[in-house]
Every structure is written in structure tokens, then in C-alpha cells.
Coordinates of C-alpha atoms in Angstrom, one line a residue:
Chain A
X1 CA 0.0 0.0 0.0
X2 CA 1.4 3.4 -0.9
X3 CA 0.1 6.9 -0.8
X4 CA 1.2 8.9 -3.8
X5 CA 0.8 12.7 -4.0
X6 CA -1.0 13.6 -7.2
X7 CA -1.5 17.3 -6.9
X8 CA -1.1 20.3 -4.6
X9 CA -3.9 22.9 -4.9
X10 CA -2.6 26.4 -3.9
X11 CA -4.7 29.5 -3.4
X12 CA -6.0 29.6 0.1
X13 CA -4.4 32.1 2.5
X14 CA -4.2 30.6 6.0
X15 CA -5.8 27.4 7.3
X16 CA -7.9 25.2 5.1
X17 CA -10.5 23.8 7.4
X18 CA -12.6 21.5 5.1
X19 CA -12.7 19.8 1.7
X20 CA -15.7 18.0 0.1
X21 CA -16.3 16.4 -3.3
X22 CA -19.6 17.0 -5.1
X23 CA -21.7 13.9 -5.6
X24 CA -20.3 13.2 -9.1
X25 CA -16.8 13.9 -8.0
X26 CA -16.3 16.6 -10.7
X27 CA -15.7 19.4 -8.2
X28 CA -13.8 19.6 -5.0
X29 CA -14.9 22.4 -2.7
X30 CA -12.5 23.8 -0.1
X31 CA -12.9 26.5 2.6
X32 CA -11.0 28.2 5.3
X33 CA -9.7 31.0 7.3
X34 CA -9.5 33.4 4.3
X35 CA -13.4 33.4 4.3
X36 CA -13.4 32.0 0.8
X37 CA -14.8 28.8 -0.8
X38 CA -12.8 27.5 -3.7
X39 CA -14.2 25.0 -6.3
X40 CA -11.5 22.9 -8.0
X41 CA -12.0 20.9 -11.2
X42 CA -10.0 18.7 -13.5
X43 CA -8.8 20.3 -16.7
X44 CA -6.5 18.3 -19.0
X45 CA -5.2 16.0 -16.3
X46 CA -4.6 18.9 -13.8
X47 CA -6.7 20.2 -11.0
X48 CA -7.4 23.9 -11.4
X49 CA -9.4 26.6 -9.6
X50 CA -12.8 26.8 -11.4
X51 CA -14.7 29.1 -9.1
X52 CA -13.8 31.4 -6.2
X53 CA -16.7 32.2 -3.9
X54 CA -16.2 35.2 -1.7
X55 CA -18.2 37.8 0.2
X56 CA -20.6 35.2 1.5
X57 CA -19.1 35.3 5.0
X58 CA -17.6 37.8 7.4
X59 CA -15.4 35.3 9.2
X60 CA -13.7 31.8 8.7
X61 CA -15.7 29.3 6.7
X62 CA -15.4 26.2 8.8
X63 CA -17.2 23.6 6.7
X64 CA -18.9 23.0 3.3
X65 CA -21.5 20.4 2.4
X66 CA -23.0 19.5 -1.0
X67 CA -26.7 18.7 -1.5
X68 CA -27.2 15.1 -2.8
X69 CA -28.3 16.6 -6.2
X70 CA -25.0 18.5 -6.4
X71 CA -26.8 21.8 -7.3
X72 CA -26.4 23.3 -3.9
X73 CA -23.5 24.0 -1.6
X74 CA -24.0 25.0 2.1
X75 CA -21.2 26.7 4.0
X76 CA -20.9 27.1 7.8
X77 CA -19.1 30.0 9.2
X78 CA -17.7 31.5 12.4
X79 CA -19.9 34.5 11.6
X80 CA -22.8 32.5 13.0
X81 CA -24.5 32.0 9.6
X82 CA -24.9 29.3 7.1
X83 CA -24.9 30.3 3.4
X84 CA -26.6 28.4 0.6
X85 CA -25.0 28.6 -2.8
X86 CA -26.5 27.3 -6.0
X87 CA -25.5 27.3 -9.7
X88 CA -29.1 27.4 -11.0
X89 CA -28.2 30.6 -13.0
X90 CA -25.2 28.8 -14.5
X91 CA -22.7 30.1 -12.0
X92 CA -22.5 29.7 -8.2
X93 CA -24.2 32.4 -6.3
X94 CA -25.2 32.8 -2.6
X95 CA -29.0 32.9 -2.8
X96 CA -29.9 32.3 0.9
X97 CA -28.4 32.8 4.3
X98 CA -29.8 30.9 7.3
X99 CA -29.4 32.5 10.7
X100 CA -30.3 31.5 14.2
X101 CA -27.2 30.3 16.0
X102 CA -25.8 32.6 18.7
X103 CA -22.2 32.1 17.7
X104 CA -19.8 30.2 15.4
X105 CA -21.4 27.5 13.2
X106 CA -19.0 24.6 13.2
X107 CA -20.6 22.1 10.8
X108 CA -23.3 21.7 8.2
X109 CA -24.7 18.6 6.6
X110 CA -27.3 17.8 4.0
X111 CA -29.6 14.8 4.4
X112 CA -29.6 12.2 1.7
X113 CA -33.2 13.0 0.7
X114 CA -32.1 16.6 0.2
X115 CA -35.0 17.7 2.4
X116 CA -33.1 18.6 5.5
X117 CA -30.0 20.6 6.5
X118 CA -28.5 20.2 9.9
X119 CA -26.1 22.8 11.5
X120 CA -24.4 22.9 14.8
X121 CA -22.6 25.6 16.8
X122 CA -20.5 26.6 19.8
X123 CA -23.8 27.7 21.3
X124 CA -24.2 23.9 22.1
X125 CA -27.2 23.4 19.8
X126 CA -28.0 21.5 16.7
X127 CA -30.6 23.0 14.3
X128 CA -32.5 21.2 11.7
X129 CA -33.7 23.1 8.7
X130 CA -36.3 21.9 6.2
X131 CA -35.9 23.1 2.7
X132 CA -38.7 23.7 0.2
X133 CA -38.5 25.7 -3.0
X134 CA -35.3 27.4 -1.9
X135 CA -36.9 28.5 1.4
X136 CA -35.3 27.2 4.6
X137 CA -37.4 26.8 7.7
X138 CA -36.2 25.8 11.2
X139 CA -37.8 22.4 12.0
X140 CA -36.0 21.8 15.3
X141 CA -33.6 23.2 17.8
X142 CA -31.9 20.4 19.7
X143 CA -30.2 21.3 23.0
X144 CA -29.0 17.9 24.1
X145 CA -25.3 18.6 24.2
X146 CA -23.7 20.4 27.2
X147 CA -20.8 22.0 25.2
X148 CA -19.7 23.3 21.8
X149 CA -21.0 20.9 19.0
X150 CA -18.2 20.2 16.5
X151 CA -19.8 18.0 13.8
X152 CA -23.1 17.0 12.4
X153 CA -23.6 14.2 9.8
X154 CA -26.7 12.5 8.4
X155 CA -27.1 8.7 8.1
X156 CA -26.4 7.5 4.5
X157 CA -30.1 6.7 3.9
X158 CA -32.2 7.3 7.0
X159 CA -33.4 10.7 8.2
X160 CA -31.2 10.4 11.3
X161 CA -28.7 13.0 12.4
X162 CA -25.5 12.3 14.4
X163 CA -23.6 15.0 16.3
X164 CA -20.2 15.1 18.0
X165 CA -19.2 17.5 20.7
X166 CA -16.6 19.1 23.0
X167 CA -18.6 17.4 25.8
X168 CA -16.9 14.1 24.6
X169 CA -20.2 12.5 23.5
X170 CA -21.9 11.6 20.3
X171 CA -25.7 12.0 20.0
X172 CA -28.2 10.7 17.5
X173 CA -31.5 12.3 16.7
X174 CA -34.5 11.3 14.7
X175 CA -38.1 12.4 14.1
X176 CA -40.4 10.7 16.5
X177 CA -43.2 9.1 14.4
X178 CA -45.9 9.7 17.0
X179 CA -45.5 13.4 17.6
X180 CA -43.2 14.5 14.7
X181 CA -40.8 15.9 17.3
X182 CA -37.0 15.5 16.7
X183 CA -35.7 13.7 19.7
X184 CA -32.3 12.5 21.1
X185 CA -32.6 8.7 20.7
X186 CA -29.1 7.8 21.7
X187 CA -25.9 9.1 23.4
X188 CA -22.6 7.4 22.7
X189 CA -20.1 7.7 25.6
X190 CA -16.6 6.4 25.5
X191 CA -14.2 9.1 24.2
X192 CA -12.2 10.9 26.9
X193 CA -12.0 14.3 25.1
X194 CA -13.6 16.3 22.3
X195 CA -15.1 14.3 19.4
X196 CA -14.1 16.1 16.3
X197 CA -15.6 14.1 13.5
X198 CA -17.7 11.2 12.4
X199 CA -18.3 8.9 9.4
X200 CA -20.7 6.1 8.5
X201 CA -19.8 3.0 6.6
X202 CA -21.6 2.4 3.3
X203 CA -24.5 0.4 4.9
X204 CA -25.0 2.9 7.7
X205 CA -24.7 0.0 10.3
X206 CA -21.4 1.2 11.7
X207 CA -20.1 4.6 12.6
X208 CA -16.5 5.8 13.2
X209 CA -15.6 8.7 15.5
X210 CA -12.3 10.5 16.0
X211 CA -11.2 12.5 19.0
X212 CA -8.8 14.8 20.7
X213 CA -8.0 11.8 22.9
X214 CA -6.0 10.5 19.9
X215 CA -8.2 7.4 19.4
X216 CA -10.7 6.2 16.8
X217 CA -13.8 4.3 17.9
X218 CA -16.0 2.0 15.8
X219 CA -19.7 1.9 16.9
X220 CA -22.0 -0.9 15.7
X221 CA -25.8 -0.8 15.5
X222 CA -27.8 -3.4 17.5
X223 CA -31.5 -3.5 16.6
X224 CA -34.1 -4.3 19.2
X225 CA -34.3 -8.1 19.6
X226 CA -30.7 -8.7 18.3
X227 CA -29.4 -12.2 18.7
X228 CA -26.2 -10.9 20.4
X229 CA -28.3 -10.0 23.5
X230 CA -27.3 -6.3 23.5
X231 CA -30.0 -4.4 25.4
X232 CA -32.2 -1.8 23.7
X233 CA -35.1 0.4 24.7
X234 CA -37.3 -1.8 22.4
X235 CA -37.8 1.0 19.9
X236 CA -34.5 2.3 18.8
X237 CA -31.2 0.5 18.2
X238 CA -28.3 0.6 20.6
X239 CA -25.0 1.8 19.3
X240 CA -22.1 0.0 21.0
X241 CA -18.4 0.7 20.8
X242 CA -17.0 -2.5 19.4
X243 CA -13.4 -1.4 18.6
X244 CA -11.0 1.3 19.8
X245 CA -7.9 2.2 17.8
X246 CA -5.5 3.7 20.2
X247 CA -1.7 4.2 20.0
X248 CA -1.6 5.1 16.3
X249 CA -2.0 8.9 16.4
X250 CA 0.3 11.3 18.2
X251 CA -2.1 14.3 18.2
X252 CA -5.7 15.2 18.1
X253 CA -7.5 13.5 15.2
X254 CA -9.5 16.2 13.4
X255 CA -11.2 14.2 10.7
X256 CA -12.1 10.7 9.6
X257 CA -13.4 9.4 6.2
X258 CA -14.8 5.9 5.6
X259 CA -14.7 5.1 1.8
X260 CA -18.0 3.7 0.5
X261 CA -16.2 2.1 -2.5
X262 CA -13.2 0.4 -0.8
X263 CA -14.2 0.5 2.9
X264 CA -10.8 2.0 3.7
X265 CA -10.6 4.5 6.5
X266 CA -8.5 7.7 6.3
X267 CA -7.6 10.0 9.2
X268 CA -6.5 13.6 9.4
X269 CA -4.2 14.3 12.4
X270 CA -2.6 17.2 14.1
X271 CA 0.8 15.4 13.8
X272 CA 0.7 16.3 10.0
X273 CA 0.2 12.7 8.9
X274 CA -2.5 10.9 7.0
X275 CA -3.2 7.3 8.0
X276 CA -5.1 4.6 6.2
X277 CA -6.8 1.7 8.1
X278 CA -8.4 -1.4 6.9
X279 CA -10.6 -4.1 8.5
X280 CA -9.0 -7.5 8.7
X281 CA -10.9 -10.0 6.6
X282 CA -13.2 -12.4 8.4
X283 CA -12.8 -10.3 11.6
X284 CA -15.5 -10.9 14.2
X285 CA -18.4 -8.4 13.6
X286 CA -19.0 -7.9 17.3
X287 CA -15.3 -7.4 18.0
X288 CA -13.8 -6.3 14.6
X289 CA -10.1 -5.8 14.1
X290 CA -8.7 -2.9 12.0
X291 CA -5.1 -2.5 11.0
X292 CA -3.0 0.5 10.1
X293 CA -2.0 -0.3 6.5
X294 CA -0.2 2.9 5.6
X295 CA 1.0 6.2 7.0
X296 CA 1.9 9.3 4.9
X297 CA 4.3 11.1 7.1
X298 CA 4.6 14.9 6.7
X299 CA 1.6 14.7 4.3
X300 CA 1.3 18.4 5.1
X301 CA 3.6 20.9 6.9
X302 CA 1.1 21.6 9.6
X303 CA -2.1 20.0 11.1
X304 CA -4.3 18.0 8.7
X305 CA -7.8 19.2 9.3
X306 CA -9.9 17.3 6.7
X307 CA -9.9 14.2 4.6
X308 CA -12.4 13.0 2.0
X309 CA -12.6 10.1 -0.4
X310 CA -13.7 10.6 -4.0
X311 CA -17.2 9.3 -4.5
X312 CA -16.5 7.3 -7.7
X313 CA -12.8 6.9 -8.2
X314 CA -11.3 4.2 -5.9
X315 CA -8.4 5.3 -3.7
X316 CA -8.5 9.0 -4.6
X317 CA -8.3 11.1 -1.4
X318 CA -8.3 14.9 -0.8
X319 CA -6.9 16.6 2.3
X320 CA -6.8 20.1 3.6
X321 CA -4.4 21.6 6.2
X322 CA -3.4 24.5 8.3
X323 CA -0.5 24.9 5.9
X324 CA -3.0 26.5 3.4
X325 CA -2.8 23.6 0.9
X326 CA -5.3 21.2 -0.5
X327 CA -3.6 17.9 -1.6
X328 CA -4.8 15.1 -3.7
X329 CA -3.6 11.6 -3.1
X330 CA -3.8 8.2 -4.8
X331 CA -3.9 5.2 -2.4
X332 CA -2.8 2.1 -4.3
X333 CA -3.5 -1.3 -2.8
X334 CA -1.1 -4.1 -3.6
X335 CA -3.0 -7.2 -4.4
X336 CA -1.3 -10.6 -3.9
Chain B
X1 CA -13.9 40.4 29.3
X2 CA -12.0 43.6 29.1
X3 CA -13.2 46.1 31.7
X4 CA -12.7 44.9 35.3
X5 CA -14.6 46.7 37.9
X6 CA -12.7 45.5 40.9
X7 CA -9.2 44.0 40.9
X8 CA -9.3 40.2 41.5
X9 CA -6.0 40.2 43.1
X10 CA -5.4 43.8 44.4
X11 CA -2.0 43.2 46.0
X12 CA -0.1 40.7 43.9
X13 CA 3.4 39.6 44.9
X14 CA 6.2 41.0 42.8
X15 CA 9.1 39.1 41.5
X16 CA 12.5 40.2 40.3
X17 CA 12.9 40.4 36.5
X18 CA 15.6 38.3 34.9
X19 CA 18.6 39.9 33.2
X20 CA 18.7 40.5 29.5
X21 CA 20.0 37.6 27.4
X22 CA 23.7 37.6 27.1
X23 CA 24.8 37.6 23.4
X24 CA 27.6 35.2 22.8
X25 CA 30.0 34.9 19.9
X26 CA 28.1 31.8 18.8
X27 CA 24.9 33.9 18.5
X28 CA 26.7 36.3 16.1
X29 CA 28.1 33.5 14.0
X30 CA 25.9 33.4 10.9
X31 CA 27.1 30.0 9.8
X32 CA 25.9 28.2 12.9
X33 CA 22.4 26.7 13.0
X34 CA 20.6 28.7 15.6
X35 CA 17.9 26.5 17.0
X36 CA 15.2 28.0 19.2
X37 CA 15.9 27.6 22.9
X38 CA 13.9 28.1 26.1
X39 CA 15.4 31.5 26.7
X40 CA 14.4 32.8 23.3
X41 CA 10.8 31.6 23.7
X42 CA 10.7 33.0 27.2
X43 CA 11.8 36.4 25.9
X44 CA 8.8 36.4 23.6
X45 CA 6.3 36.0 26.4
X46 CA 7.9 37.5 29.6
X47 CA 7.0 41.1 28.8
X48 CA 3.3 40.4 28.0
X49 CA 1.3 42.7 30.2
X50 CA -1.1 41.3 32.8
X51 CA -4.7 42.1 31.8
X52 CA -5.4 44.0 35.1
X53 CA -2.1 45.2 36.5
X54 CA 0.5 47.4 34.8
X55 CA 3.0 44.6 35.3
X56 CA 4.5 41.9 33.1
X57 CA 3.7 38.2 33.4
X58 CA 7.3 37.7 34.5
X59 CA 7.0 40.3 37.3
X60 CA 4.0 38.5 38.5
X61 CA 5.7 35.1 38.2
X62 CA 3.0 33.9 35.8
X63 CA 5.6 32.8 33.4
X64 CA 9.1 31.5 34.3
X65 CA 12.0 30.3 32.3
X66 CA 11.9 26.9 33.9
X67 CA 8.3 26.4 32.7
X68 CA 9.2 26.8 29.1
X69 CA 10.1 23.6 27.1
X70 CA 11.3 23.6 23.5
X71 CA 11.8 20.5 21.4
X72 CA 13.1 21.5 18.0
X73 CA 13.1 18.0 16.7
X74 CA 9.4 17.5 17.4
X75 CA 8.6 21.2 16.6
X76 CA 7.0 21.4 20.0
X77 CA 6.8 24.3 22.5
X78 CA 5.2 23.7 25.8
X79 CA 4.5 26.6 28.2
X80 CA 3.2 26.2 31.7
X81 CA 1.9 29.4 33.3
X82 CA 0.9 30.0 36.9
X83 CA -2.2 32.2 37.6
X84 CA -1.6 34.6 40.5
X85 CA -4.5 33.2 42.5
X86 CA -6.2 29.7 42.1
X87 CA -9.6 31.1 41.1
X88 CA -8.3 33.7 38.7
X89 CA -11.0 34.5 36.1
X90 CA -8.3 36.0 33.8
X91 CA -6.5 32.7 33.4
X92 CA -8.0 31.8 30.1
X93 CA -7.3 35.2 28.7
X94 CA -3.7 35.1 29.8
X95 CA -3.2 31.7 28.3
X96 CA -4.9 32.8 25.1
X97 CA -2.6 35.9 24.9
X98 CA 0.5 33.6 25.3
X99 CA -0.8 31.4 22.5
X100 CA -1.5 34.3 20.2
X101 CA 1.9 35.8 20.8
X102 CA 3.7 32.5 20.1
X103 CA 1.6 31.9 17.0
X104 CA 2.6 35.3 15.7
X105 CA 6.3 35.0 16.6
X106 CA 7.3 31.4 16.0
X107 CA 7.6 29.7 12.7
X108 CA 4.4 27.9 11.7
X109 CA 6.1 24.5 12.0
X110 CA 5.9 24.7 15.8
X111 CA 3.0 23.1 17.7
X112 CA 2.3 25.2 20.8
X113 CA 0.8 23.9 24.0
X114 CA -0.1 26.4 26.7
X115 CA -1.1 24.8 30.0
X116 CA -1.7 25.8 33.6
X117 CA 1.1 24.8 36.0
X118 CA -0.4 21.7 37.6
X119 CA -2.2 22.4 40.9
X120 CA -2.3 26.1 40.5
X121 CA -5.9 26.7 39.4
X122 CA -9.3 25.4 40.5
X123 CA -10.5 24.7 37.0
X124 CA -7.2 23.9 35.3
X125 CA -8.5 20.9 33.2
X126 CA -11.3 23.0 31.7
X127 CA -8.9 25.9 30.9
X128 CA -6.3 23.6 29.4
X129 CA -9.0 22.0 27.2
X130 CA -10.1 25.3 26.0
X131 CA -6.6 26.6 25.3
X132 CA -5.8 23.3 23.5
X133 CA -8.8 23.6 21.2
X134 CA -7.3 25.3 18.1
X135 CA -10.8 25.8 16.6
X136 CA -11.9 27.9 19.6
X137 CA -8.6 29.7 19.7
X138 CA -9.0 30.6 15.9
X139 CA -12.6 31.8 16.6
X140 CA -11.4 33.9 19.6
X141 CA -8.8 35.6 17.4
X142 CA -11.7 36.7 15.0
X143 CA -13.6 38.2 17.9
X144 CA -12.9 41.9 17.6
X145 CA -13.3 42.8 21.3
X146 CA -11.2 40.0 22.5
X147 CA -8.4 40.5 20.0
X148 CA -8.2 44.2 21.1
X149 CA -7.8 43.1 24.7
X150 CA -5.1 40.6 23.7
X151 CA -3.3 43.2 21.6
X152 CA -3.3 45.6 24.5
X153 CA -1.6 42.9 26.6
X154 CA 0.9 42.4 23.8
X155 CA 1.7 46.1 23.2
X156 CA 4.2 46.0 26.1
X157 CA 6.1 43.3 24.4
X158 CA 6.8 45.7 21.5
X159 CA 7.7 48.5 23.9
X160 CA 10.3 46.3 25.7
X161 CA 11.8 45.0 22.5
X162 CA 12.7 48.5 21.2

């Protein structure tokens, strides 16, 4: 297994906080401290800046998220707003700004149906917005966390939202079918410090989390009545930590990405390295074993903040760092 | 933060300032690799002004040379600082000011950790966690009121270095 640098995308000034591929994988969005969003596309074998989005935010853009249709891009900013950009006119424009959080918005995520957007903030809340005809209405304000909420992600096919916080916990929310209220259905406790990021596997039956405590944890879903005998409340599944990967990282782990094509796991760490993990074949589903198969040392000159797998091209990974660069990597598996 | 109505610690104990760094022949030799050392990093922070007294962090013994650790190989700088009183509400601001000063002065390759000297503050774990969260530090430096207060504390550093 080797990790080969394909391209270095230069343009941002200061920290790059997040990178995201659009659903087709034709555009890579990056955002950062310079308040801009950059869209990069492939042009005769090279990745070039296609679009520069400015003036949407007054402060750092912390995260970007594409809608499942690829026509919309949401951006979360320290200026307490979330901007919605679309290219309906033929070029990307900011056509809506959603407000409500008291301070920095840390993360934004679009549900797979495209119906909902979730945002979270240092104000400890998670907000769910319902979108209809380019109007965004607040559907719920969830105050379950006791501290700064760092990340929100949606389940790959259910209308379920998962959040990670400075309070060391992960929480899951879904709409209660009886009263249509969004409720906290599960709290995942095990990390010993801030949980920075989350990723589901392809089936949505397992979740990986990464933390300031320098570990990764794999959580598995156990449905009510499961044969393993894991207790549930009878209605919702229980998510149990089935694996902890400790001792591999020498700094906070800021991001984790679980590839839905290859099942490889990539991590972004404050020690400037990118690591790739793989599940061992035939490992026990209730006690799985993952191994570190490759480390790219000095992948960046400073903290790596974000990693994302390409949606259609196997082994293509993008990363963003405090060093202001976005890098593209090719991970090549050696088959025996 | 910013305006303090009553002084939290109205009669702080004063400490003797250290001498200026002695410049050696090796320091003047342009061909020698001049690695960052503890004294150099200490000089960057010792003249930071306390947020509520017209005194430097060194004079209040908040920072000491012996609480500065530099590891050039690992690109790591660790500072332990000692609040003047164990329930000092200015501790986070002081730590943040030290972090901002080091971020501005040291090469970007350095990872800086700013921590409370163990056992010297009632909520040291919470403050250490906050100072260790680079995202919150980044947001704090975009807060206009807060960065003004920090810049005021850092203005004295400029004054002493000229």
C-alpha cells in the first residue's frame, strides 16, 4: 500500500478547514480562514481553480456540504450564519443565508433526501432546517449537548442526524413518528476528550468517530431483539463501541473518512500525517479488528484538518491543512 | 472580558525580572544553525502585560523560564503558566494571549501547547482543554473585542523590544 501525491492545490491564505467532493466527483470544494470557498475541477489532467466564492461570510468558513443533487452547496461560518450557494443561474451564487445560531457555526450537513440541512454551533445546539422551494425553515432546535458541538452528519439513507461535541459525547436524533418531534434517541459515551468528526460505513450500520483523545472508535448498531443480546429500549437501536484504535496517532484526530467504495478509513491528524486503516478479513463483527495499513508522514507541513474520499474513483483522497494547501492523493492497494 | 470593575488580586506579589539575554560569539556566527531555545521563547512572552495590572507576566511570576520547554526536533513548544490566584478568572485570557503571541512570533512548524502549571488553578482541566482547542482559539482571534484586549496585553512586548 502506498500513498502517492497527485496534486497540490494552492490558493487559500491561511488554514484550510474542510474539503468536500460534489456527488459526481467533478468538483472539490475547499474552505478556510480566508473566508473563501474554492471549487477545483480537473482540466486536461490537472486540477485547477474553477470558481472562487467570496463575500458570503464575514469570518472563517469552517465547513462546506454539497446537497445530494449537487446543485447546492452549504457553508458554515464562524460569523454565525450558514450560506446556501447554487448554480441554477449557470454560476455559483449565494441565494440564501440561514441564521439563528448565537455564535460560530461549526458544521453543516445535507440529508440524503435533500429535504433537511443540519447545522451545529459553539452555542451547544443542533438546528434542523427543512428546505422547500429554496426556502429554509427551522424544523427543530436540539439542545441535548452540554458543550460546543463540533460536527453533524446524516445517516447515509435514514433521516437520522448524528452530532459530535466538546462534551466528549456523540448523540443521535430522529423524528419521532408519533408526535413529529425531533428527539435525542441515543448518546454514545466512551471518548475521553472532544469528538471532532464522524463517518458512517456504506451500509450505515457502523459509525467511526475520531477525537482529541487521539483514538478512533467504531460503533455498531444493534437492533431491538438482536441475537447478540445487546439491550435496547425496544424501539431504537443501541450503538455500542466495538473497537477502539489507540496508539496510532500522536495528536488530536480532526477528521475521519470511511470510503464507500473500498471500505478504507482515512484519518487527518494534528501530527501532520495521513493514515489509512483497513478491516481485517473475516474479523468478528462484534469485535472487529482494524489494522493500520499505511501512513503518509509529513503529508502536510502543519495539522491536517480534513480528509475526504472521492465518490466514484477508488483510492482518490483529498486533504486540507493549516499549511493552506489542499492535496490530492492516490492510495494504491497491492494485491497478492 | 475587558473592563474589570474591581481587581481580582489587588495586591499581587512581585518578583525580580531576569537579566537580558547575554549575546555570545556563537549567537553572532551566521554560519551556525541557531535553534530555538527556552530563553528565546521566554523572551517572547515575559513582557506580556497582565490584563489587570501594569505589570508583566514575568514580574507576577505567571511565566518562568523553567516552565518553558522547547523540542526543536518535534517542533514542539510547551509553556506552563501560573495564575496569581487559584480562582483567577483571567487565566483563560492570559493563556490565550500567550498562545497568540507564540503563533505570531514562532515559525508555523511549531505546535504550541499552553497549559496551567499543575495544581495552581481550581479549573485547570477546563482551561487547558479550551486553550488546547485550536478551533476555539481561531474563533477567539476573530472576535474583535477579544483580540483588542489581547493586543493591549501584547503592546508592552513591543515596547520592551525596542
